[in-house]
Amino acid sequence: MKFLKSVKEEMQQTTWTKSKNVNKYTLTVVTAVLLVTGYFAIVDTALDAVFKAFIR
């Protein structure tokens, strides 16, 4: 029980991020992931076309 008491005390000292900031950061990460995914999809398609042109 001593451990659980110390965990409770420690959790009360923790500073939690505000919901507004979490939503903003989540949107930023999702947007960045989508942009990077799109970039790699375009590069992959272009390289595929180039290599297919050389193979034929």
CSV table of C-alpha atoms in Angstrom, one decimal:
chain,number,residue,atom,x,y,z
A,1,MET,CA,0.0,0.0,0.0
A,2,LYS,CA,2.9,2.3,0.6
A,3,PHE,CA,3.8,2.1,-3.1
A,4,LEU,CA,0.3,3.0,-4.2
A,5,LYS,CA,0.3,6.0,-1.8
A,6,SER,CA,3.5,7.2,-3.3
A,7,VAL,CA,2.2,6.8,-6.8
A,8,LYS,CA,-0.9,8.8,-5.9
A,9,GLU,CA,1.3,11.6,-4.4
A,10,GLU,CA,3.5,11.6,-7.5
A,11,MET,CA,0.5,11.8,-9.9
A,12,GLN,CA,-0.8,14.8,-8.0
A,13,GLN,CA,2.5,16.6,-8.6
A,14,THR,CA,2.4,15.9,-12.4
A,15,THR,CA,1.6,18.8,-14.7
A,16,TRP,CA,-0.8,17.6,-17.4
A,17,THR,CA,-1.0,19.1,-20.8
A,18,LYS,CA,-4.2,21.0,-21.5
A,19,SER,CA,-6.7,19.4,-23.8
A,20,LYS,CA,-6.5,22.3,-26.3
A,21,ASN,CA,-2.8,21.8,-26.7
A,22,VAL,CA,-3.1,18.0,-27.1
A,23,ASN,CA,-5.6,18.5,-29.9
A,24,LYS,CA,-3.4,21.1,-31.6
A,25,TYR,CA,-0.3,18.8,-31.3
A,26,THR,CA,-2.3,15.8,-32.5
A,27,LEU,CA,-3.5,17.7,-35.6
A,28,THR,CA,0.0,18.9,-36.3
A,29,VAL,CA,1.4,15.3,-36.1
A,30,VAL,CA,-1.4,13.9,-38.3
A,31,THR,CA,-0.9,16.6,-40.9
A,32,ALA,CA,2.8,16.1,-41.0
A,33,VAL,CA,2.4,12.3,-41.4
A,34,LEU,CA,-0.1,12.8,-44.2
A,35,LEU,CA,2.3,15.3,-46.0
A,36,VAL,CA,5.3,12.9,-45.7
A,37,THR,CA,3.2,10.0,-46.8
A,38,GLY,CA,2.0,12.0,-49.9
A,39,TYR,CA,5.6,13.0,-50.6
A,40,PHE,CA,6.9,9.4,-50.5
A,41,ALA,CA,3.9,8.2,-52.6
A,42,ILE,CA,4.7,10.8,-55.3
A,43,VAL,CA,8.4,10.0,-55.2
A,44,ASP,CA,7.7,6.2,-55.3
A,45,THR,CA,5.4,6.6,-58.3
A,46,ALA,CA,7.9,8.7,-60.2
A,47,LEU,CA,10.8,6.3,-59.5
A,48,ASP,CA,8.6,3.4,-60.5
A,49,ALA,CA,7.9,5.1,-63.8
A,50,VAL,CA,11.5,5.9,-64.4
A,51,PHE,CA,12.7,2.4,-63.7
A,52,LYS,CA,10.0,0.9,-65.8
A,53,ALA,CA,11.1,3.1,-68.7
A,54,PHE,CA,14.6,1.8,-68.4
A,55,ILE,CA,13.6,-1.8,-68.2
A,56,ARG,CA,11.5,-1.7,-71.4
